[in-house]
């Protein structure tokens, strides 16, 4: 873990000024010197990322050190006034030792605050996979499916920054910063937060207890440079956000004009919880899955109009049981020239049902059964439906293992999009995964 350097020169300057104050109490610039000391102290602590609690403790230590210096000064004056030195030198030595102990405690607090300024998280996932494709070919391999490093910097009690770096499957761009944003929050009341930077938009919850991405995530996940304002109150949470379009309605439309919002409600009791949400995206073509289509990314292409997208999610848990439902869709069809479906425009959508049971074996184990389906999403290379089952078990606090199997059903041969038709075949993928959280 990286540790910000403690400003030793700044601390030494403070000590010199404090000693100057003690030795020059008759100085006419005493008030100005005191102000300078306080300003330097505040600046030093702020630069080192010291939290409010540690800052107060450090200031208390500084006050004790100052009083100790005043005691030494008084004892020295008593010696000069004729008091026998042998009676006081021992006491002076004790106070000096106390000052050194206080300084050591102060340095330890500064180091602790510096260490807590940054926190790191990592994820490594190793997969052994066997796949049968729609063309009936069978392949198997072992691969590092996930390699992530997340860094969080607590810049202030109200301000933090996050960066997420991920391994990509494309060798030409092996590592990529997939998230990089700053968040300002009302830490006292937890009522609002403001986020700016590259982030995943809150369009769809896209959650699962299995380790394969859901079809909804392949369709609707959206990484954008955005500005987001979030609010929380009595179980309700909502956010509204703005971002720049990748797909354009007009030729020179480079403004920060695309928008979205989400509204969620959560209720938790002793042995059950309920969460539901509604998400709105003004331009459904802005999801990663849809915006990557060649028909929407060519320089000459212009969207005829922006089509809104909606996502509905419900998550219910009762004791060891869990149920997830999510539906993601657009409000209307795209034009055939934008996303085609059987000689007309497509209205891509996805639906997910998932049931899970957590059993408290020696290691906690989650068993999951799921069903997912899409409509008019052949151009996005998604199957018509998918049946999944699997389990994950925690071997330790940071290590887990799981096995998952899913079976895909392709669109019918009569379903076509941009010259590509379905095969009406089945495919499957079986995966064993070892996950290590760093």
XYZ file of C-alpha atoms in Angstrom:
438
model
C 0.000 0.000 0.000
C 1.441 3.367 -0.999
C 2.054 5.818 1.825
C 2.026 9.598 1.264
C 5.203 11.201 2.553
C 4.881 12.970 5.884
C 5.868 16.621 5.563
C 8.824 16.565 7.962
C 10.072 20.022 6.954
C 6.663 21.495 7.710
C 6.649 19.916 11.179
C 10.164 21.188 11.899
C 9.126 24.698 10.936
C 6.203 24.486 13.352
C 8.523 23.372 16.157
C 10.954 26.253 15.463
C 8.124 28.777 15.564
C 6.732 27.310 18.789
C 10.133 27.531 20.481
C 10.456 31.102 19.213
C 7.127 31.950 20.822
C 8.223 30.488 24.163
C 11.541 32.310 24.176
C 10.162 35.644 22.967
C 6.981 36.282 24.890
C 7.730 39.983 24.964
C 8.006 40.111 21.165
C 5.521 42.550 19.567
C 4.871 40.089 16.727
C 3.620 37.380 19.128
C 0.040 37.364 17.789
C 1.203 37.115 14.164
C 3.537 34.252 15.017
C 0.711 32.327 16.725
C -1.511 32.756 13.663
C 1.258 31.516 11.374
C 1.765 28.424 13.546
C -1.953 27.509 13.392
C -2.145 28.071 9.619
C 0.900 25.881 8.969
C -0.505 23.135 11.223
C -3.845 23.084 9.392
C -2.142 23.128 5.995
C 0.200 20.297 6.995
C -2.608 18.049 8.248
C -4.790 18.735 5.220
C -2.004 17.903 2.763
C -1.345 14.615 4.538
C -4.999 13.544 4.272
C -5.495 13.370 8.048
C -9.106 12.630 9.028
C -10.995 14.871 11.443
C -10.678 12.558 14.473
C -6.912 12.121 14.073
C -6.537 15.835 13.402
C -8.146 16.684 16.742
C -5.912 14.199 18.566
C -2.809 15.635 16.890
C -3.845 19.162 17.860
C -4.290 17.959 21.450
C -0.751 16.523 21.379
C 0.573 19.834 20.017
C -1.062 21.677 22.925
C 0.549 19.293 25.438
C 3.949 19.796 23.807
C 3.528 23.564 23.987
C 2.622 23.395 27.683
C 5.640 21.175 28.317
C 7.933 23.719 26.672
C 6.378 26.417 28.876
C 7.090 24.288 31.964
C 10.731 23.891 30.906
C 10.973 27.624 30.348
C 9.575 28.335 33.823
C 11.974 25.841 35.428
C 14.954 27.374 33.615
C 13.928 30.816 34.857
C 13.702 29.425 38.410
C 17.256 28.067 38.096
C 18.495 31.442 36.885
C 16.672 33.071 39.822
C 18.786 31.144 42.291
C 16.884 27.897 42.840
C 19.311 25.006 43.235
C 19.782 23.411 39.789
C 20.065 19.876 41.127
C 16.487 20.088 42.351
C 15.072 20.962 38.911
C 17.277 19.426 36.220
C 15.781 15.975 36.825
C 12.278 17.375 36.334
C 13.365 19.135 33.137
C 14.730 15.846 31.829
C 11.419 14.087 32.577
C 9.489 16.751 30.678
C 11.876 16.510 27.714
C 11.363 12.724 27.609
C 7.596 13.286 27.732
C 7.884 15.681 24.784
C 9.751 13.035 22.750
C 7.043 10.469 23.532
C 4.341 12.899 22.427
C 6.234 13.582 19.186
C 6.511 9.837 18.517
C 2.766 9.433 19.092
C 2.094 12.302 16.700
C 4.261 10.735 13.981
C 2.464 7.397 14.456
C -0.915 9.099 14.010
C 0.318 10.834 10.874
C 1.558 7.548 9.449
C -1.720 5.800 10.259
C -3.698 8.573 8.586
C -1.405 8.420 5.572
C -1.892 4.661 5.273
C -5.688 4.995 5.468
C -5.653 7.631 2.720
C -5.508 4.878 0.094
C -7.246 1.499 -0.014
C -6.739 -1.207 -2.633
C -8.880 -4.093 -3.830
C -8.070 -6.739 -6.401
C -9.873 -9.625 -8.060
C -8.367 -12.576 -9.918
C -10.616 -15.173 -11.542
C -9.281 -18.283 -13.285
C -11.681 -20.271 -15.474
C -11.623 -23.744 -16.976
C -14.242 -23.717 -19.765
C -15.793 -26.137 -22.214
C -18.137 -24.794 -24.898
C -20.319 -26.255 -27.611
C -21.321 -23.562 -30.117
C -24.392 -23.276 -32.333
C -22.294 -24.674 -35.205
C -21.766 -27.809 -33.025
C -18.003 -27.250 -32.621
C -16.588 -28.061 -29.166
C -13.719 -26.138 -27.582
C -12.097 -26.062 -24.153
C -9.485 -23.867 -22.535
C -8.207 -22.352 -19.288
C -7.985 -18.601 -18.989
C -7.662 -15.660 -16.597
C -11.159 -14.335 -17.150
C -10.909 -11.431 -14.716
C -8.017 -9.356 -13.435
C -9.018 -6.155 -11.672
C -7.316 -3.595 -9.453
C -9.388 -0.962 -7.684
C -7.934 2.055 -5.872
C -9.881 4.364 -3.571
C -8.378 7.605 -2.273
C -10.061 9.278 0.712
C -9.089 12.834 -0.132
C -11.353 14.427 2.476
C -14.126 13.394 4.841
C -16.573 14.370 2.061
C -14.499 13.594 -1.036
C -13.061 10.387 -2.462
C -11.736 9.214 -5.824
C -11.997 5.725 -7.365
C -10.116 4.057 -10.206
C -10.731 0.561 -11.596
C -8.223 -1.061 -13.966
C -9.223 -4.259 -15.784
C -7.572 -6.814 -18.027
C -9.175 -6.864 -21.466
C -9.468 -9.758 -23.904
C -8.104 -7.597 -26.730
C -4.261 -8.013 -26.811
C -3.874 -4.575 -28.418
C -5.418 -2.971 -25.332
C -4.474 -5.394 -22.573
C -5.231 -3.092 -19.609
C -7.914 -0.441 -19.535
C -9.185 2.060 -16.982
C -12.865 1.136 -16.988
C -13.891 3.453 -14.144
C -12.353 6.691 -12.870
C -14.544 9.091 -10.916
C -14.681 11.408 -7.917
C -17.543 11.429 -5.410
C -18.556 14.256 -3.095
C -21.063 13.198 -0.437
C -22.924 14.632 2.509
C -21.314 12.315 5.062
C -23.216 13.679 8.055
C -26.763 13.149 6.801
C -26.118 10.747 3.868
C -28.751 12.629 1.900
C -26.958 13.295 -1.366
C -23.821 12.611 -3.383
C -22.329 14.118 -6.533
C -20.253 11.923 -8.841
C -18.230 12.942 -11.903
C -15.982 10.959 -14.257
C -16.044 7.652 -16.104
C -18.585 5.322 -14.492
C -21.204 2.636 -15.072
C -24.564 4.349 -15.408
C -27.316 3.101 -13.043
C -29.431 1.717 -15.890
C -30.566 -1.737 -14.829
C -29.346 -3.478 -11.673
C -27.778 -6.248 -13.824
C -27.252 -8.436 -10.742
C -26.888 -12.204 -10.460
C -25.658 -14.835 -7.999
C -24.015 -16.708 -10.884
C -20.654 -15.663 -12.243
C -21.532 -15.346 -15.942
C -22.774 -11.939 -17.074
C -26.529 -11.908 -17.529
C -27.984 -11.335 -21.014
C -29.379 -8.091 -19.613
C -25.881 -6.931 -18.745
C -24.626 -7.759 -22.251
C -27.485 -5.672 -23.616
C -27.737 -2.729 -21.222
C -24.489 -2.062 -19.295
C -23.316 1.483 -20.035
C -19.834 2.912 -19.362
C -19.916 6.693 -19.817
C -18.180 9.929 -18.889
C -20.979 11.418 -16.825
C -22.102 13.820 -14.123
C -24.482 12.262 -11.578
C -26.442 13.639 -8.625
C -27.824 11.070 -6.173
C -30.318 11.474 -3.309
C -31.250 9.128 -0.415
C -34.147 9.361 2.021
C -36.015 6.862 4.222
C -35.317 3.772 2.095
C -35.706 5.661 -1.178
C -32.742 6.432 -3.405
C -32.622 8.159 -6.762
C -30.137 9.688 -9.153
C -30.160 11.804 -12.292
C -27.244 12.022 -14.687
C -25.969 13.689 -17.847
C -23.466 12.301 -20.365
C -22.203 12.870 -23.903
C -23.726 10.725 -26.642
C -21.745 8.186 -28.628
C -24.625 7.832 -31.062
C -25.810 11.195 -32.372
C -29.206 12.463 -33.332
C -27.672 15.342 -35.268
C -24.375 15.671 -37.131
C -22.769 18.168 -34.769
C -24.376 17.115 -31.528
C -21.389 16.915 -29.134
C -23.080 18.478 -26.132
C -23.483 16.949 -22.701
C -27.150 16.356 -23.410
C -28.021 12.670 -22.968
C -29.712 11.989 -19.652
C -31.187 9.326 -17.436
C -32.494 8.730 -13.937
C -33.285 5.895 -11.559
C -35.554 5.483 -8.566
C -35.204 2.666 -5.993
C -36.863 1.624 -2.775
C -35.486 -0.836 -0.224
C -37.055 -2.278 2.916
C -35.199 -4.613 5.297
C -36.482 -6.551 8.297
C -34.945 -9.169 10.576
C -35.159 -12.144 8.191
C -36.266 -10.660 4.861
C -35.621 -7.738 2.542
C -37.286 -6.238 -0.512
C -35.791 -3.957 -3.146
C -37.336 -2.614 -6.336
C -36.172 -0.066 -8.899
C -37.132 1.724 -12.081
C -34.495 3.103 -14.482
C -34.875 5.427 -17.456
C -32.360 6.165 -20.229
C -33.341 8.864 -22.711
C -31.376 7.212 -25.537
C -31.477 3.392 -25.420
C -28.883 3.270 -28.211
C -26.290 4.503 -25.696
C -25.908 1.127 -23.944
C -22.553 -0.559 -24.610
C -24.175 -3.481 -26.426
C -26.293 -1.411 -28.819
C -23.882 1.484 -29.403
C -21.171 -0.956 -30.577
C -23.230 -1.935 -33.639
C -21.636 -0.836 -36.919
C -24.938 0.660 -38.107
C -24.813 3.107 -35.188
C -21.094 3.949 -35.112
C -20.249 4.691 -38.769
C -19.302 8.366 -39.323
C -22.181 8.932 -41.762
C -24.857 7.435 -39.527
C -27.286 9.764 -37.813
C -30.041 8.510 -35.497
C -33.453 9.523 -36.764
C -34.593 10.044 -33.163
C -33.657 9.065 -29.647
C -35.629 6.088 -28.334
C -35.927 5.840 -24.531
C -35.081 2.675 -22.635
C -36.585 1.334 -19.398
C -35.426 -1.178 -16.803
C -37.480 -2.736 -13.976
C -35.911 -4.771 -11.187
C -37.146 -6.595 -8.088
C -34.990 -8.459 -5.571
C -36.596 -10.341 -2.689
C -34.762 -12.297 0.001
C -36.276 -14.415 2.772
C -33.930 -16.151 5.199
C -31.757 -18.343 2.907
C -33.823 -17.828 -0.268
C -33.410 -15.147 -2.921
C -35.406 -14.173 -6.005
C -34.357 -11.711 -8.741
C -36.492 -10.390 -11.604
C -35.396 -7.822 -14.189
C -36.831 -6.623 -17.489
C -35.031 -4.210 -19.833
C -36.570 -2.828 -23.027
C -36.986 0.171 -25.311
C -40.157 2.206 -25.641
C -40.480 1.535 -29.396
C -38.735 0.011 -32.396
C -35.607 1.418 -34.056
C -35.598 2.009 -37.796
C -34.630 -0.975 -39.941
C -31.513 0.942 -41.107
C -30.400 1.272 -37.463
C -31.218 -2.138 -35.924
C -33.109 -4.534 -38.159
C -35.404 -7.435 -37.323
C -37.259 -9.484 -39.967
C -37.413 -6.644 -42.547
C -38.452 -4.044 -40.013
C -36.939 -2.228 -37.032
C -35.966 -4.084 -33.849
C -37.029 -3.508 -30.258
C -34.259 -5.307 -28.283
C -35.179 -6.467 -24.781
C -34.159 -8.940 -22.088
C -35.900 -10.659 -19.168
C -34.319 -12.466 -16.217
C -35.648 -14.774 -13.491
C -33.296 -16.189 -10.869
C -33.769 -18.278 -7.711
C -30.999 -18.879 -5.159
C -30.592 -20.837 -1.931
C -27.728 -20.305 0.511
C -26.751 -23.328 2.607
C -24.519 -22.941 5.679
C -22.187 -25.867 5.089
C -18.725 -25.657 6.630
C -18.221 -23.062 3.907
C -21.187 -20.921 2.822
C -22.515 -22.193 -0.501
C -25.003 -20.567 -2.891
C -27.048 -22.740 -5.283
C -28.677 -20.856 -8.170
C -31.149 -21.661 -10.956
C -31.911 -19.062 -13.615
C -33.808 -18.412 -16.833
C -33.053 -15.515 -19.190
C -34.578 -14.510 -22.520
C -34.160 -11.842 -25.173
C -36.390 -10.534 -27.941
C -35.310 -9.110 -31.310
C -31.644 -9.129 -30.197
C -30.132 -11.305 -32.942
C -28.020 -8.392 -34.229
C -26.408 -8.167 -30.757
C -25.233 -11.830 -31.001
C -27.410 -12.802 -28.034
C -29.321 -16.110 -27.793
C -33.103 -16.275 -27.699
C -33.071 -17.843 -24.245
C -30.703 -19.312 -21.661
C -31.170 -21.782 -18.787
C -28.504 -21.701 -16.063
C -27.638 -23.508 -12.868
C -24.565 -23.581 -10.658
C -23.086 -23.104 -7.216
C -20.401 -21.019 -5.532
C -18.759 -21.804 -2.213
C -16.464 -19.698 -0.029
C -13.315 -21.620 0.840
C -12.042 -18.744 2.973
C -12.608 -15.036 3.415
C -10.780 -14.286 0.146
C -11.052 -17.497 -1.892
C -14.123 -19.017 -3.546
C -14.819 -21.799 -6.030
C -17.807 -22.473 -8.240
C -19.154 -24.473 -11.148
C -21.750 -23.180 -13.592
C -23.528 -24.606 -16.635
C -25.808 -22.816 -19.046
C -27.630 -23.907 -22.175
C -28.496 -21.415 -24.959
C -31.214 -21.666 -27.589
C -30.657 -19.667 -30.788
C -33.296 -17.732 -32.722
C -35.289 -19.590 -35.370
C -33.973 -19.877 -38.930
C -36.783 -17.577 -40.045
C -35.565 -14.795 -37.707
C -33.073 -12.547 -39.488
C -31.177 -9.310 -38.806
C -28.874 -7.463 -41.229
C -28.534 -10.565 -43.420
C -27.808 -12.947 -40.514
C -30.421 -15.523 -39.513
C -30.790 -17.742 -36.492
C -29.797 -21.425 -36.494
C -32.516 -22.831 -34.214
C -29.677 -24.811 -32.587
C -28.634 -25.284 -28.971
C -25.282 -24.499 -27.376
C -23.829 -24.905 -23.914
C -20.983 -23.661 -21.740
C -19.648 -25.289 -18.560
C -17.265 -23.296 -16.393
C -15.283 -24.042 -13.229
C -13.976 -20.873 -11.588
C -11.482 -20.134 -8.820
C -11.768 -16.571 -7.469
C -9.236 -14.764 -5.313
C -10.014 -11.421 -3.722
C -6.893 -9.412 -2.957
